[in-house]
XYZ file of C-alpha atoms in Angstrom:
326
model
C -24.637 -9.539 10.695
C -25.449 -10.391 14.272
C -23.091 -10.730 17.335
C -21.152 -14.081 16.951
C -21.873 -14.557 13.505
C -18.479 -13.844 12.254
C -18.560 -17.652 10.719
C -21.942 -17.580 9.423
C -22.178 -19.174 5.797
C -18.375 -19.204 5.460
C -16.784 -22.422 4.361
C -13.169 -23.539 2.878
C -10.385 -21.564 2.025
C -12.524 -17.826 3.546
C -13.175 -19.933 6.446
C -9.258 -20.271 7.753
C -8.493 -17.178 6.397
C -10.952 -15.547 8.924
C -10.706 -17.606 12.204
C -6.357 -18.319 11.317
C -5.033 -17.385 14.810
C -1.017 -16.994 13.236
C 1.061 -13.865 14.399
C 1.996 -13.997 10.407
C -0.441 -14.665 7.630
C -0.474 -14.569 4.147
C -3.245 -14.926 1.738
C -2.383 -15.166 -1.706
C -5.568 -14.276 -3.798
C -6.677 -13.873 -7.552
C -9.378 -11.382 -8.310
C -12.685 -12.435 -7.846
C -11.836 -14.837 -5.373
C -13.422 -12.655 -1.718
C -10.174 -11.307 -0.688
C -11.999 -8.642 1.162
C -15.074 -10.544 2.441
C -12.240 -13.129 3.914
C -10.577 -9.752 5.645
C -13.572 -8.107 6.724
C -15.091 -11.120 8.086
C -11.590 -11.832 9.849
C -12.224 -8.290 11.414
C -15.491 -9.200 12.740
C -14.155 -12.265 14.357
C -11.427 -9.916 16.857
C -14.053 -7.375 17.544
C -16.591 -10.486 18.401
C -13.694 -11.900 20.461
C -13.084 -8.603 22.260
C -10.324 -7.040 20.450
C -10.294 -3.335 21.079
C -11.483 -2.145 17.713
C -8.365 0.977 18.436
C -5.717 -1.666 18.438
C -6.746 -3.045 15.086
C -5.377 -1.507 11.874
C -6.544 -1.949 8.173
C -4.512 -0.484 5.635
C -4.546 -0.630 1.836
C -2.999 1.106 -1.072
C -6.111 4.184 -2.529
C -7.793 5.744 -0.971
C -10.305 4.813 -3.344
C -9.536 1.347 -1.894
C -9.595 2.478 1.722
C -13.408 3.996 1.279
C -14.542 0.260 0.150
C -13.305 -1.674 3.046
C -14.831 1.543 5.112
C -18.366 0.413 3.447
C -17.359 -2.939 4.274
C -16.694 -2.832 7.732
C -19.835 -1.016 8.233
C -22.086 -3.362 6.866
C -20.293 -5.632 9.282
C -22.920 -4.952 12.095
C -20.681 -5.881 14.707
C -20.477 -3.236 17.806
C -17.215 -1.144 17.758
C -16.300 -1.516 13.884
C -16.274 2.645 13.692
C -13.405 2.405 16.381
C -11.089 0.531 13.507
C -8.500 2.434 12.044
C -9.046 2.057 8.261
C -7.110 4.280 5.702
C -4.276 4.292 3.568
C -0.813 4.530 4.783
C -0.591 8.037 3.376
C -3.333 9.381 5.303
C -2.331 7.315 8.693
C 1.521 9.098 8.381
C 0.187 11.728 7.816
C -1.547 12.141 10.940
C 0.995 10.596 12.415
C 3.423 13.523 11.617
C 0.989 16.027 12.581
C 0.646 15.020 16.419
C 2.537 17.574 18.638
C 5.295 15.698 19.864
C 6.139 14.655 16.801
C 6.973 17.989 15.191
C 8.486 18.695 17.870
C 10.956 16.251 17.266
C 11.346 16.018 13.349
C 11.578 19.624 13.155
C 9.132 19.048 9.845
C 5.914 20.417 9.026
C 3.986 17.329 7.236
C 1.959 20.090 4.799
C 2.289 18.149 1.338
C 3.593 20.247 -1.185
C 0.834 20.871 -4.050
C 2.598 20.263 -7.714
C 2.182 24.027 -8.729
C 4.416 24.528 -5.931
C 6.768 22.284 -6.747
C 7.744 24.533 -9.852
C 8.379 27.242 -7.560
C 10.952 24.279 -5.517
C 12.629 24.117 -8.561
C 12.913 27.197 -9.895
C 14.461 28.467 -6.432
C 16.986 25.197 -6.519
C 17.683 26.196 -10.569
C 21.645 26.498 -10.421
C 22.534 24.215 -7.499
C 25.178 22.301 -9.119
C 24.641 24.020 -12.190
C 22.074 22.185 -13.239
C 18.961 23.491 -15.019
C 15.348 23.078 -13.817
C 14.825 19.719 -16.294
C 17.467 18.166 -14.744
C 16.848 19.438 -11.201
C 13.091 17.614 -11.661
C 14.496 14.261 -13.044
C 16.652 14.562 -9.427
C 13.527 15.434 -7.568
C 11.877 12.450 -8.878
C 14.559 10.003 -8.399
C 14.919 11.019 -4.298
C 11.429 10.181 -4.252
C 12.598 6.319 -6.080
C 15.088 5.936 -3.661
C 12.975 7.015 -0.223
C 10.242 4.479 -1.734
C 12.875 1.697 -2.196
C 14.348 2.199 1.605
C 17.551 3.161 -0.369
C 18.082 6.085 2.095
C 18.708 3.308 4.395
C 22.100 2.850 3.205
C 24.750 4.136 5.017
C 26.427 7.304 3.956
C 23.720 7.604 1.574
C 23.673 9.794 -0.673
C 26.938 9.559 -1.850
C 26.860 11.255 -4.833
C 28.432 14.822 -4.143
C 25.820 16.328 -6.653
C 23.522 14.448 -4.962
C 24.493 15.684 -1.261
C 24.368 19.229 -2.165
C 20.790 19.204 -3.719
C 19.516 17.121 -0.664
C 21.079 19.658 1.585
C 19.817 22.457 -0.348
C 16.002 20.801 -0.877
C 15.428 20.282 2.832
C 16.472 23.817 3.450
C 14.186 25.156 0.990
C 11.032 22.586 2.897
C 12.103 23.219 6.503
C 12.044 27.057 5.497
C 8.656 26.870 3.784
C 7.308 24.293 6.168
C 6.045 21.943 3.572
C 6.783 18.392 2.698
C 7.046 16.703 -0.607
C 4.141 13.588 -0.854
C 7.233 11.122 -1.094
C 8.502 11.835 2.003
C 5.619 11.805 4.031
C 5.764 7.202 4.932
C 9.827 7.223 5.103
C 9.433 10.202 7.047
C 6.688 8.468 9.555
C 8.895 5.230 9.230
C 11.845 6.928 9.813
C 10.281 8.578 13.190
C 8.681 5.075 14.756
C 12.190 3.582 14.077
C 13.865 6.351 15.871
C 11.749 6.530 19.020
C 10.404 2.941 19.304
C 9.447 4.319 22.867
C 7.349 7.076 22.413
C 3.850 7.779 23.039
C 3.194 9.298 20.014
C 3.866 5.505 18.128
C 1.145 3.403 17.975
C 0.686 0.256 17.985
C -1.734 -2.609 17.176
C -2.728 -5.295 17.812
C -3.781 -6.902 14.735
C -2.554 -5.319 11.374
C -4.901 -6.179 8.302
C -3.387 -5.110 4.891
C -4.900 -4.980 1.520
C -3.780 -4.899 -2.117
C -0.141 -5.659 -0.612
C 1.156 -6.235 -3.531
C 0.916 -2.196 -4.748
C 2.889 -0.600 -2.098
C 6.176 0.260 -2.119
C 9.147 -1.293 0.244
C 8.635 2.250 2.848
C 5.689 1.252 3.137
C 5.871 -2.162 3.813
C 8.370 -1.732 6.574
C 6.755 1.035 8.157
C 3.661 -1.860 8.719
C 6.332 -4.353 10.222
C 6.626 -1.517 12.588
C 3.417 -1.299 13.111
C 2.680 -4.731 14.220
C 5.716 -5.776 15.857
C 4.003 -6.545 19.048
C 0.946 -7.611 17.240
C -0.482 -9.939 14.690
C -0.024 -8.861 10.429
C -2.080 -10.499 8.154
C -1.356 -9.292 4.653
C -3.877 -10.184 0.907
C -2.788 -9.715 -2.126
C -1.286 -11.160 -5.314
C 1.802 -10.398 -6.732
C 0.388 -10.845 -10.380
C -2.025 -7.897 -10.179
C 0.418 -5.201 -8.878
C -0.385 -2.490 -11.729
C 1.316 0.560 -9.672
C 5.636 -0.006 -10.782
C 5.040 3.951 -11.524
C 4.733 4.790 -7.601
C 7.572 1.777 -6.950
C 5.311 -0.641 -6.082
C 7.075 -3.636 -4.591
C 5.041 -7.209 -5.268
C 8.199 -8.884 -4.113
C 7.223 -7.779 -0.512
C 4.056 -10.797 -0.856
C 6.350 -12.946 -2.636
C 8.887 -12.958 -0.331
C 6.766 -12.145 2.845
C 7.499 -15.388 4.499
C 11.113 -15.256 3.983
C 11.432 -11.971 5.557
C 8.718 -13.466 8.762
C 9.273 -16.848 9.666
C 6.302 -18.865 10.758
C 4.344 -17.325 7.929
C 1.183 -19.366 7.796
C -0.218 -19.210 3.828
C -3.172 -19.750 2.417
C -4.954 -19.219 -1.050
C -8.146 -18.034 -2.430
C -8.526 -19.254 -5.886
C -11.834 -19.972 -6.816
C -12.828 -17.206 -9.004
C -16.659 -16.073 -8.215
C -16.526 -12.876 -10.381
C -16.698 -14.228 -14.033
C -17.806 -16.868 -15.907
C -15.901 -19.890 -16.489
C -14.645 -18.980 -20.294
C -13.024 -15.633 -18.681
C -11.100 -17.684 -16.181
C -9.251 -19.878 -19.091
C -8.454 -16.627 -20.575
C -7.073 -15.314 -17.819
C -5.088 -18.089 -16.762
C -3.907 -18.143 -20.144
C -2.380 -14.848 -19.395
C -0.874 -15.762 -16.041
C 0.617 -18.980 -17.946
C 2.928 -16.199 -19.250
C 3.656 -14.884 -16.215
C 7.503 -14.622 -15.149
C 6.640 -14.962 -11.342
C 8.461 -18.128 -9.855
C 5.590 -19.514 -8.196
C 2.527 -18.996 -10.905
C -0.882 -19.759 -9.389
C -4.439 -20.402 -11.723
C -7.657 -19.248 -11.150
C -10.303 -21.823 -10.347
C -13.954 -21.275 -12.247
C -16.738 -21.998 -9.899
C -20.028 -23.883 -11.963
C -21.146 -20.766 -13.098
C -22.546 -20.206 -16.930
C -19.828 -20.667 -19.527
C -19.491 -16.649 -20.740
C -18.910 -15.479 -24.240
C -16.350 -13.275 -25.320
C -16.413 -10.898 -28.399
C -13.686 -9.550 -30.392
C -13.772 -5.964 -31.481
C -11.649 -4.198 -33.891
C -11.478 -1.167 -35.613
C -10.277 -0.225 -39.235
C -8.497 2.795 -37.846
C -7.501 4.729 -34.594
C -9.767 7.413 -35.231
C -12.817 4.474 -35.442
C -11.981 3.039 -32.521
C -11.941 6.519 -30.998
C -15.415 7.620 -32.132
C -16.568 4.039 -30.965
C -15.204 4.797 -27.233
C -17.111 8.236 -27.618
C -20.541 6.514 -28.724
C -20.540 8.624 -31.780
């Protein structure tokens, strides 16, 4: 793509999404529908327009995920797009964590604790308030609930005495064996850029492009507020495809994004340009059943009608050896 061709061939719905000027966007979008050609071409425009590519973030959930949009931007053409900061959230805090001052003033050494050494955690915490290693883990795992859900933002909290004496006792055990547990590593980084709004060590952007926005959790979400509080956040995503309630995801964050930043502008992609027009009834017979207050169907574009074939199996073990090709 040549300089000043951000625009070139888009039309409709992709169109606003990548020129929108609005210090708050939304764009709601089914799958299929060019989410990420919409963000990547809306990328293209700032650089074009002279955006320093260091002052522009874009963030999404995997890393898996993050390597995509990394492809994408590069096909981009456009001079400065390997200046971008493009990652997941994970890997940004991470860094962030890492920089000098930063230690110096968290006291914490972001080294991710590895799950084999998690059983060694526990096994050195077996007894704190004479509770067993089982028990100790479902603890673990619920700190790691709460610091997802911002409930550690709650004054006093915890307030639990239980809980207050294994907290005490697990960041002992970390700060001693400078390590980190994965969960804490975003509240952690949040917690820091809230605390010293001023330092050097905090950056921020410009623009803010986000993702998937649907599949991270409320820590994270914040923590991109941060982020962009001087700047411009633009967040894609659909609140109907959030598959990741295991790591806390928190669709409500899209659903609710313009409540929580007024002068939200929205728009929607909805035109489904993945699969053929027989797939898209069946899907939005799905989303029909949807409990999300403001349901939203896909749009078939002219494409051939599809077929779709129903499979079953007379047993488990079939089906099995079917999924093997045996």
């Amino acid at each position: 793509m040549a300089l000043g061709s951000w625009s070139h061939g888009l039309t409709g719905p992709a169109l606003e999404v990548a020129r929108a000027p609005d210090a708050r966007l939304r764009v709601r979008a089914g799958p299929g529908t060019g989410k990420t050609f919409a963000l990547m071409r809306r990328v293209a425009r700032l650089l074009e327009e002279g955006i320093a590519p260091d002052r522009i973030l874009v963030s999404t959930f995997t890393r898996t995920a993050a390597r995509d949009l990394e492809a994408e931007l590069s096909r981009l053409q456009v001079p400065g797009r390997d200046r971008v900061h493009v990652g997941t959230l994970h890997s940004f805090s991470f860094s962030l964590l890492s920089w000098a001052e930063v230690l110096t003033l968290t006291g914490r050494v972001p080294r991710p604790l590895l799950k084999f050494e998690e059983r060694f955690l526990l096994e050195d915490l077996n007894g704190i308030n004479n509770e067993g290693v089982r028990t100790l883990r479902k603890r673990l795992d619920a700190f790691g609930a709460a610091w997802a859900r911002l409930q550690s933002d709650e004054p006093g909290w915890p307030q639990d005495p239980q809980d207050r004496a294994f907290l005490n006792t697990l960041l002992k055990w970390l700060r001693f064996h400078e390590a980190m547990l994965v969960a804490e590593i975003v509240p952690e980084a949040l917690k820091f850029v809230r605390d010293n709004p001023s330092s050097p060590s905090v950056p921020r952007f410009d623009h803010v492009l986000v993702d998937e926005y649907q599949d991270l959790n409320r820590a994270e979400q914040v923590l991109l507020n941060e982020l962009a509080r001087d700047g411009c956040l633009a967040v894609f995503g659909d609140e109907s495809q959030s598959i990741y309630s295991f790591k806390f995801a928190h669709p409500e964050g899209i659903l609710r994004f313009h409540e929580e930043h007024p002068g939200t502008r929205d728009l929607t992609l909805d035109e489904c340009q993945r699969c053929p027009r027989l797939i898209v009834e069946l899907a939005n017979a799905l989303i029909s059943n949807n409990t999300s207050p403001e349901p939203r169907e896909l749009v078939p574009t002219p494409v051939s009608q599809g077929e779709v074939h129903i499979v079953q199996w007379a047993s488990l073990q079939e089906e099995a050896g079917a999924s093997r090709g045996s």
